[in-house]
Amino acid sequence: MPEIEMTVNGKPMSGTVEGRTLLSDFLRDMLGLTGTHIGCDTAQCGACTVHLDGRQVKSCNVFAMDAAGAEVTTIEGMANADGSLGAIQAAFQTHHGLQCGFCTPGMVMAAAGLLKENPAPTEAEIRAHLEGNICRCTGYHNIVKAIQAAAAELGAKPIAAE
Amino acid sequence: MYAFDFVKPSTLDEALSALAEDEAQAISGGQTLIPTLKQRLAMPSKLVSLTGIAELKGVKTEGNTLTIAGATTHAVVAKEAAEAYPALASLAGRIGDPSVRALGTIGGSLANNDPSACYPAAALASGATIVTNTREIPADDYFQGLFTTALDEGEIVTGVKFPIPEKAHYQKFIQPASRFPLTAVFVAKYSSGVRVAVTGASEDGVFRWSEGEEALGANFSPDAVSGLSVDPDGMMADMHGTAEYRAHLVKVLTARAVAAANG
Ligand SMILES: Cc1cc2nc3c(=O)[nH]c(=O)nc-3n(C[C@H](O)[C@H](O)[C@H](O)COP(=O)(O)OP(=O)(O)OC[C@H]3O[C@@H](n4cnc5c(N)ncnc54)[C@H](O)[C@@H]3O)c2cc1C
Ligand code: FES
Ligand code: FES
């Protein structure tokens, strides 16, 4: 079986996969990064959202071998270097942007995807961007509030050197 | 999923020779094929990824023609076609959701020819040319019914050439659970005439509404279609809408598209 390598949350990772191994399964089962949740496994719910070479994707709808050599960021990569919650994560906590938390990793990754493209989104733009992320609990209002707060917080900070 | 091998060539030639093998199949964005594989509705022996092939990506405008390479994602079209062909860019920017648009491609959408997909409507309404590794196929000959196209086994969509219209608009009446259109209409006005293509309505897939085209050719205004009626015979019917409802939508969405195209 083929061995693949990719950079996950800034660290080189490798593992043996089959052609049919999904990126979501590679992250969870091989690398133990279980923060990426699998809700539907049919590309509908967005719980499995990660970033692949800087683009937001549903990891249950990508083959691991297609992601070989890529840079992947998961929810585990969203915390600050000291382990404290990153700005988007902290905003979800402060604004009660989660209840059961199942959708939250995907919501945070989608929010990060949005803020990278559009650092000051309107409420309508936030709601449109979350079209592929389903939450069974919150009714979305507090998720939207959290993303607005994160945008304000990140916008207020000077852009750190990459 | 059944087991298969996976290869990711970096040139079109390598991809084509891999695809020449028995039961080999192309995979581009995977946004349609992976769900299909999960349901065990396909059983390829080998998947040949088109995502690593630079020559299959990009958007360019030459004169009055916009050419989109086969493995260009919806997200890239939404951005890079915005100036040359805004109605097409707007269509691409409304497919599915951001994650689907980051991976899904125009070639995959046109090869699949889902009866409710967006791009087939744009290609047909624009009188686009589907370019493959072996030939060029006019859109009017390319779409051949439900999930059926003129493509031969192992033939790859390498690009699509869109003549740029004077005015155009895509009206997508969304089915919010799937995010596909329930029914959608693409109207494009050229100096040679008006073309109207409808998706998400007919049991035979995308089609041109010729009566509407004629009326709009004489008078490009929403009123031009108000006296017409669309035959519900042969329209799809499901829990989201009856055949009559879809037939009605064709007319309403056409009128709205014209109004929007006229600004
Ligand atoms: C949640 C969700 C919402 C969606 N919403 C919409 C929507 O609103 N509107 C819409 O139109 N679509 C929608 N889609 C479908 C999406 O646009 C797909 O990206 C597209 O239909 C297929 O493109 P792909 O690149 O992902 O193809 P793949 O899934 O990789 O392939 C699909 C088929 O095409 C073949 N193929 C792929 N590329 C080529 C090529 N270059 N030449 C020849 N054959 C090829 C494959 O062998 C396969 O049979 C949605 C999908 C999802 C998961
Ligand atoms: S688990 Fe991937 S979209 Fe639901
Ligand atoms: S918090 Fe429970 S699904 Fe969103």
GROMACS .gro file of C-alpha atoms and ligand atoms in nm:
model
  486
    1MET     CA    1   0.000   0.000   0.000
    2PRO     CA    2   0.126   0.350  -0.079
    3GLU     CA    3   0.289   0.568   0.183
    4ILE     CA    4   0.199   0.936   0.174
    5GLU     CA    5   0.340   1.245   0.338
    6MET     CA    6   0.178   1.576   0.413
    7THR     CA    7   0.231   1.872   0.639
    8VAL     CA    8  -0.039   1.882   0.902
    9ASN     CA    9  -0.062   2.186   1.129
   10GLY     CA   10   0.295   2.273   1.031
   11LYS     CA   11   0.442   1.930   1.112
   12PRO     CA   12   0.552   1.668   0.860
   13MET     CA   13   0.333   1.358   0.887
   14SER     CA   14   0.320   1.032   0.698
   15GLY     CA   15   0.118   0.714   0.685
   16THR     CA   16   0.019   0.416   0.476
   17VAL     CA   17  -0.311   0.446   0.295
   18GLU     CA   18  -0.531   0.279   0.036
   19GLY     CA   19  -0.656   0.454  -0.276
   20ARG     CA   20  -0.997   0.483  -0.112
   21THR     CA   21  -0.875   0.627   0.221
   22LEU     CA   22  -1.046   0.960   0.283
   23LEU     CA   23  -0.853   1.257   0.415
   24SER     CA   24  -1.090   1.265   0.715
   25ASP     CA   25  -1.006   0.903   0.801
   26PHE     CA   26  -0.634   0.962   0.749
   27LEU     CA   27  -0.642   1.256   0.991
   28ARG     CA   28  -0.853   1.082   1.254
   29ASP     CA   29  -0.747   0.718   1.238
   30MET     CA   30  -0.384   0.738   1.130
   31LEU     CA   31  -0.276   1.066   1.282
   32GLY     CA   32  -0.511   1.059   1.582
   33LEU     CA   33  -0.636   1.411   1.508
   34THR     CA   34  -0.993   1.343   1.615
   35GLY     CA   35  -1.089   1.710   1.638
   36THR     CA   36  -1.202   1.681   1.277
   37HIS     CA   37  -1.552   1.540   1.316
   38ILE     CA   38  -1.746   1.321   1.078
   39GLY     CA   39  -2.114   1.407   1.086
   40CYS     CA   40  -2.269   1.290   0.764
   41ASP     CA   41  -1.981   1.144   0.561
   42THR     CA   42  -2.175   1.257   0.252
   43ALA     CA   43  -2.036   1.610   0.199
   44GLN     CA   44  -2.344   1.778   0.341
   45CYS     CA   45  -2.277   1.889   0.699
   46GLY     CA   46  -1.930   2.047   0.703
   47ALA     CA   47  -1.828   1.902   1.043
   48CYS     CA   48  -1.515   1.761   0.875
   49THR     CA   49  -1.401   2.096   0.729
   50VAL     CA   50  -1.022   2.146   0.716
   51HIS     CA   51  -0.793   2.365   0.507
   52LEU     CA   52  -0.605   2.201   0.220
   53ASP     CA   53  -0.328   2.420   0.077
   54GLY     CA   54  -0.512   2.718   0.221
   55ARG     CA   55  -0.852   2.626   0.078
   56GLN     CA   56  -1.146   2.526   0.293
   57VAL     CA   57  -1.262   2.171   0.201
   58LYS     CA   58  -1.474   1.889   0.342
   59SER     CA   59  -1.218   1.626   0.435
   60CYS     CA   60  -1.475   1.344   0.400
   61ASN     CA   61  -1.493   1.434   0.031
   62VAL     CA   62  -1.120   1.429  -0.053
   63PHE     CA   63  -0.898   1.126  -0.096
   64ALA     CA   64  -0.589   1.122   0.125
   65MET     CA   65  -0.374   1.042  -0.179
   66ASP     CA   66  -0.499   1.353  -0.356
   67ALA     CA   67  -0.378   1.552  -0.054
   68ALA     CA   68  -0.030   1.392  -0.058
   69GLY     CA   69   0.237   1.660  -0.033
   70ALA     CA   70  -0.017   1.926   0.067
   71GLU     CA   71  -0.036   2.156   0.368
   72VAL     CA   72  -0.334   2.069   0.585
   73THR     CA   73  -0.467   2.267   0.880
   74THR     CA   74  -0.717   2.111   1.119
   75ILE     CA   75  -0.894   2.243   1.427
   76GLU     CA   76  -0.594   2.125   1.633
   77GLY     CA   77  -0.387   2.382   1.443
   78MET     CA   78  -0.613   2.671   1.542
   79ALA     CA   79  -0.495   2.708   1.901
   80ASN     CA   80  -0.222   2.958   1.992
   81ALA     CA   81   0.134   2.831   2.029
   82ASP     CA   82   0.096   2.817   2.410
   83GLY     CA   83  -0.211   2.594   2.378
   84SER     CA   84  -0.465   2.864   2.463
   85LEU     CA   85  -0.766   2.909   2.236
   86GLY     CA   86  -0.708   3.098   1.913
   87ALA     CA   87  -0.912   3.414   1.845
   88ILE     CA   88  -1.191   3.238   1.655
   89GLN     CA   89  -1.214   2.954   1.906
   90ALA     CA   90  -1.220   3.201   2.196
   91ALA     CA   91  -1.497   3.401   2.028
   92PHE     CA   92  -1.709   3.086   1.992
   93GLN     CA   93  -1.666   3.026   2.366
   94THR     CA   94  -1.738   3.385   2.468
   95HIS     CA   95  -2.045   3.420   2.245
   96HIS     CA   96  -2.189   3.073   2.310
   97GLY     CA   97  -2.135   2.976   1.948
   98LEU     CA   98  -2.170   2.611   2.042
   99GLN     CA   99  -2.388   2.380   2.242
  100CYS     CA  100  -2.307   2.012   2.186
  101GLY     CA  101  -1.994   2.113   1.997
  102PHE     CA  102  -2.018   1.854   1.724
  103CYS     CA  103  -2.028   2.102   1.437
  104THR     CA  104  -1.783   2.340   1.601
  105PRO     CA  105  -1.452   2.225   1.450
  106GLY     CA  106  -1.604   2.263   1.105
  107MET     CA  107  -1.761   2.597   1.194
  108VAL     CA  108  -1.430   2.733   1.321
  109MET     CA  109  -1.245   2.614   1.009
  110ALA     CA  110  -1.515   2.764   0.785
  111ALA     CA  111  -1.496   3.090   0.978
  112ALA     CA  112  -1.119   3.093   0.936
  113GLY     CA  113  -1.165   3.029   0.564
  114LEU     CA  114  -1.401   3.324   0.538
  115LEU     CA  115  -1.190   3.568   0.740
  116LYS     CA  116  -0.883   3.487   0.532
  117GLU     CA  117  -1.065   3.593   0.213
  118ASN     CA  118  -1.282   3.861   0.367
  119PRO     CA  119  -1.150   4.002   0.698
  120ALA     CA  120  -1.456   4.221   0.759
  121PRO     CA  121  -1.761   4.024   0.641
  122THR     CA  122  -2.118   4.146   0.677
  123GLU     CA  123  -2.370   3.934   0.862
  124ALA     CA  124  -2.518   3.824   0.529
  125GLU     CA  125  -2.175   3.723   0.399
  126ILE     CA  126  -2.112   3.518   0.712
  127ARG     CA  127  -2.445   3.338   0.677
  128ALA     CA  128  -2.385   3.274   0.306
  129HIS     CA  129  -2.040   3.138   0.378
  130LEU     CA  130  -2.179   2.890   0.632
  131GLU     CA  131  -2.416   2.737   0.376
  132GLY     CA  132  -2.226   2.409   0.384
  133ASN     CA  133  -2.197   2.388   0.764
  134ILE     CA  134  -2.494   2.252   0.950
  135CYS     CA  135  -2.556   2.302   1.322
  136ARG     CA  136  -2.831   2.103   1.492
  137CYS     CA  137  -2.820   2.301   1.817
  138THR     CA  138  -2.751   2.671   1.813
  139GLY     CA  139  -2.983   2.815   1.549
  140TYR     CA  140  -2.670   2.983   1.408
  141HIS     CA  141  -2.724   3.328   1.565
  142ASN     CA  142  -2.446   3.291   1.819
  143ILE     CA  143  -2.215   3.135   1.563
  144VAL     CA  144  -2.262   3.443   1.347
  145LYS     CA  145  -2.204   3.669   1.649
  146ALA     CA  146  -1.887   3.478   1.736
  147ILE     CA  147  -1.752   3.519   1.385
  148GLN     CA  148  -1.834   3.891   1.386
  149ALA     CA  149  -1.651   3.926   1.718
  150ALA     CA  150  -1.353   3.727   1.589
  151ALA     CA  151  -1.338   3.945   1.277
  152ALA     CA  152  -1.335   4.259   1.493
  153GLU     CA  153  -1.069   4.114   1.722
  154LEU     CA  154  -0.844   3.995   1.441
  155GLY     CA  155  -0.898   4.316   1.245
  156ALA     CA  156  -0.795   4.525   1.544
  157LYS     CA  157  -0.467   4.341   1.579
  158PRO     CA  158  -0.171   4.434   1.363
  159ILE     CA  159  -0.115   4.157   1.109
  160ALA     CA  160   0.159   3.934   1.249
  161ALA     CA  161   0.451   3.847   1.024
  162GLU     CA  162   0.381   3.510   0.858
  163MET     CA  163  -1.629   0.195  -0.134
  164TYR     CA  164  -1.478  -0.083  -0.337
  165ALA     CA  165  -1.098  -0.078  -0.347
  166PHE     CA  166  -0.910   0.092  -0.632
  167ASP     CA  167  -0.568   0.228  -0.712
  168PHE     CA  168  -0.513   0.602  -0.716
  169VAL     CA  169  -0.267   0.787  -0.935
  170LYS     CA  170  -0.201   1.158  -0.964
  171PRO     CA  171  -0.012   1.234  -1.285
  172SER     CA  172   0.133   1.578  -1.355
  173THR     CA  173   0.079   1.587  -1.732
  174LEU     CA  174  -0.221   1.528  -1.955
  175ASP     CA  175  -0.032   1.267  -2.156
  176GLU     CA  176   0.037   1.060  -1.844
  177ALA     CA  177  -0.326   1.092  -1.742
  178LEU     CA  178  -0.449   0.977  -2.081
  179SER     CA  179  -0.228   0.671  -2.084
  180ALA     CA  180  -0.341   0.583  -1.730
  181LEU     CA  181  -0.702   0.627  -1.842
  182ALA     CA  182  -0.650   0.392  -2.135
  183GLU     CA  183  -0.645   0.103  -1.888
  184ASP     CA  184  -0.957  -0.104  -1.841
  185GLU     CA  185  -1.194   0.035  -1.577
  186ALA     CA  186  -0.977   0.340  -1.510
  187GLN     CA  187  -1.175   0.658  -1.438
  188ALA     CA  188  -1.090   1.025  -1.410
  189ILE     CA  189  -1.141   1.209  -1.084
  190SER     CA  190  -1.125   1.586  -1.068
  191GLY     CA  191  -1.275   1.766  -0.768
  192GLY     CA  192  -1.431   1.442  -0.647
  193GLN     CA  193  -1.734   1.637  -0.522
  194THR     CA  194  -1.970   1.416  -0.719
  195LEU     CA  195  -1.761   1.104  -0.772
  196ILE     CA  196  -1.662   1.043  -0.409
  197PRO     CA  197  -2.026   1.035  -0.287
  198THR     CA  198  -2.102   0.803  -0.582
  199LEU     CA  199  -1.816   0.571  -0.485
  200LYS     CA  200  -1.933   0.569  -0.123
  201GLN     CA  201  -2.269   0.441  -0.241
  202ARG     CA  202  -2.091   0.174  -0.443
  203LEU     CA  203  -2.254   0.304  -0.759
  204ALA     CA  204  -1.918   0.296  -0.941
  205MET     CA  205  -1.645   0.035  -0.938
  206PRO     CA  206  -1.330   0.171  -1.106
  207SER     CA  207  -1.008  -0.028  -1.084
  208LYS     CA  208  -0.805   0.291  -1.089
  209LEU     CA  209  -0.876   0.658  -1.032
  210VAL     CA  210  -0.669   0.906  -1.228
  211SER     CA  211  -0.663   1.244  -1.055
  212LEU     CA  212  -0.664   1.548  -1.280
  213THR     CA  213  -0.587   1.790  -0.998
  214GLY     CA  214  -0.210   1.783  -1.039
  215ILE     CA  215  -0.208   1.881  -1.406
  216ALA     CA  216  -0.117   2.247  -1.454
  217GLU     CA  217  -0.225   2.258  -1.822
  218LEU     CA  218  -0.581   2.171  -1.716
  219LYS     CA  219  -0.618   2.480  -1.498
  220GLY     CA  220  -0.686   2.843  -1.571
  221VAL     CA  221  -0.918   3.103  -1.717
  222LYS     CA  222  -0.827   3.320  -2.014
  223THR     CA  223  -0.999   3.571  -2.241
  224GLU     CA  224  -0.906   3.612  -2.607
  225GLY     CA  225  -1.115   3.855  -2.804
  226ASN     CA  226  -1.475   3.762  -2.743
  227THR     CA  227  -1.407   3.413  -2.612
  228LEU     CA  228  -1.356   3.308  -2.253
  229THR     CA  229  -1.175   2.975  -2.223
  230ILE     CA  230  -1.178   2.778  -1.899
  231ALA     CA  231  -0.948   2.479  -1.867
  232GLY     CA  232  -1.115   2.150  -1.770
  233ALA     CA  233  -0.993   2.110  -1.412
  234THR     CA  234  -1.047   2.473  -1.309
  235THR     CA  235  -1.241   2.494  -0.983
  236HIS     CA  236  -1.570   2.676  -0.936
  237ALA     CA  237  -1.397   2.913  -0.690
  238VAL     CA  238  -1.136   3.014  -0.947
  239VAL     CA  239  -1.401   3.071  -1.216
  240ALA     CA  240  -1.605   3.282  -0.971
  241LYS     CA  241  -1.302   3.507  -0.927
  242GLU     CA  242  -1.123   3.503  -1.259
  243ALA     CA  243  -1.420   3.514  -1.497
  244ALA     CA  244  -1.587   3.800  -1.309
  245GLU     CA  245  -1.468   4.071  -1.544
  246ALA     CA  246  -1.507   3.895  -1.879
  247TYR     CA  247  -1.831   3.706  -1.816
  248PRO     CA  248  -1.996   3.817  -1.489
  249ALA     CA  249  -2.307   3.596  -1.526
  250LEU     CA  250  -2.089   3.287  -1.558
  251ALA     CA  251  -1.872   3.390  -1.262
  252SER     CA  252  -2.184   3.449  -1.057
  253LEU     CA  253  -2.311   3.101  -1.144
  254ALA     CA  254  -1.981   2.945  -1.038
  255GLY     CA  255  -1.985   3.144  -0.712
  256ARG     CA  256  -2.328   3.004  -0.623
  257ILE     CA  257  -2.259   2.633  -0.679
  258GLY     CA  258  -2.299   2.436  -0.357
  259ASP     CA  259  -2.100   2.597  -0.077
  260PRO     CA  260  -1.746   2.734  -0.036
  261SER     CA  261  -1.591   2.392   0.033
  262VAL     CA  262  -1.752   2.239  -0.277
  263ARG     CA  263  -1.640   2.536  -0.487
  264ALA     CA  264  -1.281   2.499  -0.365
  265LEU     CA  265  -1.254   2.155  -0.526
  266GLY     CA  266  -1.535   2.096  -0.777
  267THR     CA  267  -1.445   2.165  -1.140
  268ILE     CA  268  -1.616   2.268  -1.462
  269GLY     CA  269  -1.498   1.955  -1.646
  270GLY     CA  270  -1.635   1.729  -1.374
  271SER     CA  271  -1.967   1.908  -1.378
  272LEU     CA  272  -2.003   1.892  -1.756
  273ALA     CA  273  -1.888   1.529  -1.774
  274ASN     CA  274  -2.138   1.432  -1.508
  275ASN     CA  275  -2.432   1.624  -1.666
  276ASP     CA  276  -2.655   1.602  -1.361
  277PRO     CA  277  -3.008   1.708  -1.468
  278SER     CA  278  -3.001   1.976  -1.198
  279ALA     CA  279  -2.643   2.099  -1.237
  280CYS     CA  280  -2.561   2.464  -1.302
  281TYR     CA  281  -2.280   2.462  -1.562
  282PRO     CA  282  -2.472   2.267  -1.829
  283ALA     CA  283  -2.723   2.556  -1.840
  284ALA     CA  284  -2.443   2.810  -1.891
  285ALA     CA  285  -2.268   2.601  -2.156
  286LEU     CA  286  -2.588   2.544  -2.352
  287ALA     CA  287  -2.717   2.901  -2.323
  288SER     CA  288  -2.378   3.037  -2.431
  289GLY     CA  289  -2.347   2.801  -2.726
  290ALA     CA  290  -2.014   2.701  -2.573
  291THR     CA  291  -1.772   2.453  -2.726
  292ILE     CA  292  -1.659   2.160  -2.512
  293VAL     CA  293  -1.295   2.087  -2.592
  294THR     CA  294  -1.164   1.736  -2.526
  295ASN     CA  295  -0.832   1.563  -2.578
  296THR     CA  296  -0.952   1.449  -2.921
  297ARG     CA  297  -1.206   1.702  -3.057
  298GLU     CA  298  -1.429   2.005  -3.011
  299ILE     CA  299  -1.801   1.943  -2.942
  300PRO     CA  300  -2.067   2.216  -2.971
  301ALA     CA  301  -2.283   2.232  -2.658
  302ASP     CA  302  -2.592   2.167  -2.873
  303ASP     CA  303  -2.451   1.820  -2.954
  304TYR     CA  304  -2.276   1.754  -2.624
  305PHE     CA  305  -2.567   1.713  -2.379
  306GLN     CA  306  -2.752   1.391  -2.457
  307GLY     CA  307  -2.993   1.340  -2.170
  308LEU     CA  308  -2.978   1.241  -1.806
  309PHE     CA  309  -2.613   1.197  -1.697
  310THR     CA  310  -2.531   1.135  -2.065
  311THR     CA  311  -2.293   1.329  -2.288
  312ALA     CA  312  -2.116   1.292  -2.621
  313LEU     CA  313  -1.792   1.196  -2.439
  314ASP     CA  314  -1.643   0.859  -2.527
  315GLU     CA  315  -1.484   0.623  -2.276
  316GLY     CA  316  -1.157   0.772  -2.148
  317GLU     CA  317  -1.220   1.108  -2.323
  318ILE     CA  318  -1.135   1.408  -2.108
  319VAL     CA  319  -1.283   1.757  -2.107
  320THR     CA  320  -0.971   1.972  -2.137
  321GLY     CA  321  -1.149   2.305  -2.168
  322VAL     CA  322  -1.466   2.496  -2.246
  323LYS     CA  323  -1.484   2.795  -2.480
  324PHE     CA  324  -1.762   3.043  -2.402
  325PRO     CA  325  -1.855   3.314  -2.655
  326ILE     CA  326  -1.906   3.623  -2.437
  327PRO     CA  327  -2.265   3.753  -2.465
  328GLU     CA  328  -2.382   4.114  -2.473
  329LYS     CA  329  -2.596   4.045  -2.168
  330ALA     CA  330  -2.667   3.739  -1.958
  331HIS     CA  331  -2.802   3.625  -1.624
  332TYR     CA  332  -2.844   3.302  -1.431
  333GLN     CA  333  -3.154   3.267  -1.216
  334LYS     CA  334  -3.109   2.982  -0.969
  335PHE     CA  335  -3.414   2.886  -0.765
  336ILE     CA  336  -3.229   2.697  -0.496
  337GLN     CA  337  -3.335   2.373  -0.332
  338PRO     CA  338  -3.187   2.464   0.004
  339ALA     CA  339  -3.122   2.113   0.135
  340SER     CA  340  -2.908   2.000  -0.159
  341ARG     CA  341  -2.802   2.354  -0.259
  342PHE     CA  342  -2.849   2.247  -0.622
  343PRO     CA  343  -3.107   2.434  -0.825
  344LEU     CA  344  -3.464   2.313  -0.792
  345THR     CA  345  -3.497   2.475  -1.133
  346ALA     CA  346  -3.267   2.733  -1.292
  347VAL     CA  347  -3.254   2.931  -1.615
  348PHE     CA  348  -2.957   3.085  -1.794
  349VAL     CA  349  -3.040   3.356  -2.048
  350ALA     CA  350  -2.770   3.491  -2.283
  351LYS     CA  351  -2.820   3.761  -2.546
  352TYR     CA  352  -2.590   3.768  -2.848
  353SER     CA  353  -2.603   3.984  -3.160
  354SER     CA  354  -2.709   3.665  -3.339
  355GLY     CA  355  -3.003   3.599  -3.105
  356VAL     CA  356  -3.106   3.501  -2.755
  357ARG     CA  357  -3.045   3.159  -2.600
  358VAL     CA  358  -3.234   3.026  -2.297
  359ALA     CA  359  -3.119   2.706  -2.125
  360VAL     CA  360  -3.306   2.535  -1.844
  361THR     CA  361  -3.172   2.296  -1.580
  362GLY     CA  362  -3.348   2.117  -1.297
  363ALA     CA  363  -3.671   2.081  -1.493
  364SER     CA  364  -3.672   1.823  -1.772
  365GLU     CA  365  -3.645   1.448  -1.721
  366ASP     CA  366  -3.403   1.457  -2.014
  367GLY     CA  367  -3.166   1.702  -1.849
  368VAL     CA  368  -3.067   2.050  -1.964
  369PHE     CA  369  -3.262   2.190  -2.263
  370ARG     CA  370  -3.318   2.508  -2.461
  371TRP     CA  371  -3.655   2.679  -2.434
  372SER     CA  372  -3.690   2.765  -2.801
  373GLU     CA  373  -4.028   2.939  -2.774
  374GLY     CA  374  -3.885   3.170  -2.510
  375GLU     CA  375  -3.574   3.231  -2.723
  376GLU     CA  376  -3.785   3.337  -3.019
  377ALA     CA  377  -3.999   3.575  -2.816
  378LEU     CA  378  -3.695   3.730  -2.649
  379GLY     CA  379  -3.513   3.758  -2.980
  380ALA     CA  380  -3.793   3.987  -3.100
  381ASN     CA  381  -3.824   4.176  -2.771
  382PHE     CA  382  -3.563   4.133  -2.496
  383SER     CA  383  -3.789   4.221  -2.206
  384PRO     CA  384  -3.958   4.018  -1.930
  385ASP     CA  385  -4.299   4.090  -2.085
  386ALA     CA  386  -4.201   3.902  -2.399
  387VAL     CA  387  -4.252   3.565  -2.227
  388SER     CA  388  -4.552   3.654  -2.011
  389GLY     CA  389  -4.804   3.522  -2.264
  390LEU     CA  390  -4.620   3.194  -2.320
  391SER     CA  391  -4.672   2.869  -2.134
  392VAL     CA  392  -4.434   2.579  -2.084
  393ASP     CA  393  -4.561   2.224  -2.126
  394PRO     CA  394  -4.524   2.025  -1.799
  395ASP     CA  395  -4.512   1.700  -1.996
  396GLY     CA  396  -4.171   1.540  -1.941
  397MET     CA  397  -4.080   1.766  -1.647
  398MET     CA  398  -3.933   1.615  -1.331
  399ALA     CA  399  -4.166   1.574  -1.036
  400ASP     CA  400  -4.060   1.499  -0.678
  401MET     CA  401  -4.137   1.596  -0.319
  402HIS     CA  402  -3.990   1.942  -0.384
  403GLY     CA  403  -4.207   2.034  -0.681
  404THR     CA  404  -4.455   1.898  -0.931
  405ALA     CA  405  -4.403   1.897  -1.308
  406GLU     CA  406  -4.649   2.187  -1.338
  407TYR     CA  407  -4.459   2.385  -1.075
  408ARG     CA  408  -4.130   2.337  -1.258
  409ALA     CA  409  -4.287   2.430  -1.592
  410HIS     CA  410  -4.418   2.748  -1.431
  411LEU     CA  411  -4.076   2.823  -1.283
  412VAL     CA  412  -3.916   2.806  -1.628
  413LYS     CA  413  -4.122   3.102  -1.740
  414VAL     CA  414  -4.092   3.300  -1.417
  415LEU     CA  415  -3.716   3.248  -1.391
  416THR     CA  416  -3.666   3.339  -1.757
  417ALA     CA  417  -3.851   3.667  -1.705
  418ARG     CA  418  -3.646   3.739  -1.392
  419ALA     CA  419  -3.321   3.656  -1.572
  420VAL     CA  420  -3.407   3.898  -1.852
  421ALA     CA  421  -3.501   4.171  -1.605
  422ALA     CA  422  -3.171   4.119  -1.422
  423ALA     CA  423  -2.970   4.107  -1.746
  424ASN     CA  424  -3.122   4.437  -1.852
  425GLY     CA  425  -3.017   4.575  -1.513
  426LIG     C1  426  -2.293   1.966  -0.113
  426LIG     C2  427  -2.282   1.977  -0.261
  426LIG     C3  428  -2.353   2.076  -0.327
  426LIG     C4  429  -2.346   2.090  -0.465
  426LIG     N1  430  -2.418   2.188  -0.526
  426LIG     C5  431  -2.414   2.201  -0.661
  426LIG     C6  432  -2.487   2.303  -0.728
  426LIG     O1  433  -2.554   2.386  -0.667
  426LIG     N2  434  -2.480   2.309  -0.863
  426LIG     C7  435  -2.403   2.223  -0.936
  426LIG     O2  436  -2.400   2.235  -1.057
  426LIG     N3  437  -2.331   2.127  -0.876
  426LIG     C8  438  -2.334   2.114  -0.740
  426LIG     N4  439  -2.259   2.016  -0.680
  426LIG     C9  440  -2.175   1.929  -0.764
  426LIG    C10  441  -2.039   1.994  -0.785
  426LIG     O3  442  -2.051   2.107  -0.868
  426LIG    C11  443  -1.934   1.901  -0.846
  426LIG     O4  444  -1.812   1.968  -0.826
  426LIG    C12  445  -1.944   1.873  -0.992
  426LIG     O5  446  -2.071   1.825  -1.026
  426LIG    C13  447  -1.844   1.765  -1.035
  426LIG     O6  448  -1.718   1.820  -1.049
  426LIG     P1  449  -1.592   1.748  -0.985
  426LIG     O7  450  -1.474   1.818  -1.038
  426LIG     O8  451  -1.608   1.744  -0.839
  426LIG     O9  452  -1.602   1.604  -1.053
  426LIG     P2  453  -1.572   1.458  -0.998
  426LIG    O10  454  -1.662   1.429  -0.883
  426LIG    O11  455  -1.428   1.441  -0.977
  426LIG    O12  456  -1.615   1.373  -1.124
  426LIG    C14  457  -1.751   1.364  -1.167
  426LIG    C15  458  -1.756   1.277  -1.295
  426LIG    O13  459  -1.693   1.343  -1.403
  426LIG    C16  460  -1.582   1.268  -1.452
  426LIG     N5  461  -1.480   1.369  -1.482
  426LIG    C17  462  -1.423   1.458  -1.393
  426LIG     N6  463  -1.346   1.546  -1.458
  426LIG    C18  464  -1.352   1.514  -1.590
  426LIG    C19  465  -1.295   1.570  -1.708
  426LIG     N7  466  -1.215   1.679  -1.705
  426LIG     N8  467  -1.323   1.511  -1.827
  426LIG    C20  468  -1.405   1.403  -1.834
  426LIG     N9  469  -1.462   1.347  -1.726
  426LIG    C21  470  -1.437   1.402  -1.605
  426LIG    C22  471  -1.547   1.170  -1.343
  426LIG    O14  472  -1.491   1.053  -1.397
  426LIG    C23  473  -1.684   1.145  -1.281
  426LIG    O15  474  -1.756   1.051  -1.358
  426LIG    C24  475  -2.264   2.001  -0.541
  426LIG    C25  476  -2.190   1.903  -0.475
  426LIG    C26  477  -2.197   1.889  -0.338
  426LIG    C27  478  -2.118   1.783  -0.270
  427FES     S1  479  -1.874   1.469   0.752
  427FES    FE1  480  -1.791   1.569   0.582
  427FES     S2  481  -1.947   1.704   0.528
  427FES    FE2  482  -2.041   1.592   0.686
  428FES     S1  483  -2.342   2.287   1.852
  428FES    FE1  484  -2.443   2.097   1.829
  428FES     S2  485  -2.440   2.073   1.616
  428FES    FE2  486  -2.371   2.272   1.636
   0.00000   0.00000   0.00000
